[in-house]
Amino acid sequence: MSGLRISQLAERSGVPATTLRFYETVGLLPAERTPTGYRVYDEMAVERLGFIGAAKQLGLSLEEVAELLQVWANGSCAQVRDDLRPRLTVRIAEAEQRSAELSAFVTTLQTALEHLDVLPDRAGRCDPQCVVGPRPSGSAAPVPVVPHRTRQDAEEWRTAPVACSLDGEDVRERAAQWRILLEGAEQDQISEGVRLSMPAERAGQVAELATAEQRCCPFFDFRLHLTGDRAHLEVRAPAGAAGLLAELFTPPAD
């Protein structure tokens, strides 16, 4: 049987063999088998991987990539364009919403910092205006601030039941999303969890997926930090969830 072996495809595409195996598992990259069980790919696999990589850069979910691949494999360029356009429109709207929220938060922080710079020394107790300053003139609404978690709120993950509300295909889909998003991430062990470092441009997708994960698995604790061009995700879990933590948050090996 002619075709590309997995090592040859990895070399030609620049995609690690572990990722190629994962793509086959989730249905993105079909492979045939030799009589001895080796994977064999056709020449279109290189182009298919290029298309998958381009779709991932647009922030499409695993399910959307699979749907778009069907159009790409069986349809015309115009059909791919027509299928992709509404997906990108949704992504743009989501990104603009996040950008607006972040911009408002930055304005709040800058205003609070300027207020602190001119705040006189006071011997009495501090009130909310000490922190964020007075409300804007003519506005009945308080200056927007990002809600903070109390120490008790922040520690709820320690006592949450180690049980996930997802099951079956949803669990496999979520695991696949994490594997794709964490591809190439650097991992370090920290107390009660792991620290994953990756390019900063993934921060938005990481935040969205972590939010969804915590809704179904409240025993995970997520903390996201940005330093320059890197995003750092810290994930913690109680001892009873150590296996799940390792299963979900171990980046695919190169």
XYZ file of N, CA, C and O in Angstrom, residues 89-102:
56
model
N -18.381 35.857 11.430
C -19.197 36.965 11.933
C -19.485 36.796 13.418
O -19.410 37.750 14.202
N -19.786 35.567 13.818
C -20.036 35.284 15.237
C -18.761 35.495 16.048
O -18.778 36.095 17.121
N -17.621 35.010 15.525
C -16.350 35.175 16.243
C -16.000 36.651 16.409
O -15.509 37.071 17.451
N -16.236 37.447 15.375
C -15.932 38.881 15.448
C -16.800 39.546 16.517
O -16.309 40.353 17.314
N -18.080 39.206 16.535
C -18.975 39.790 17.539
C -18.538 39.424 18.948
O -18.542 40.266 19.861
N -18.134 38.169 19.141
C -17.674 37.733 20.461
C -16.391 38.456 20.857
O -16.233 38.896 22.002
N -15.471 38.593 19.891
C -14.204 39.265 20.186
C -14.418 40.739 20.486
O -13.780 41.313 21.378
N -15.326 41.370 19.741
C -15.611 42.783 19.985
C -16.240 42.989 21.353
O -15.936 43.968 22.042
N -17.105 42.056 21.758
C -17.716 42.159 23.080
C -16.663 42.040 24.169
O -16.637 42.823 25.125
N -15.750 41.066 24.025
C -14.683 40.909 25.013
C -13.773 42.128 25.023
O -13.320 42.578 26.087
N -13.512 42.674 23.828
C -12.651 43.844 23.728
C -13.291 45.043 24.417
O -12.618 45.805 25.127
N -14.613 45.225 24.228
C -15.307 46.342 24.860
C -15.292 46.206 26.378
O -15.094 47.193 27.107
N -15.514 44.981 26.862
C -15.507 44.758 28.305
C -14.123 45.020 28.883
O -13.986 45.634 29.950
N -13.085 44.559 28.164
C -11.727 44.774 28.643
C -11.360 46.256 28.615
O -10.721 46.770 29.535
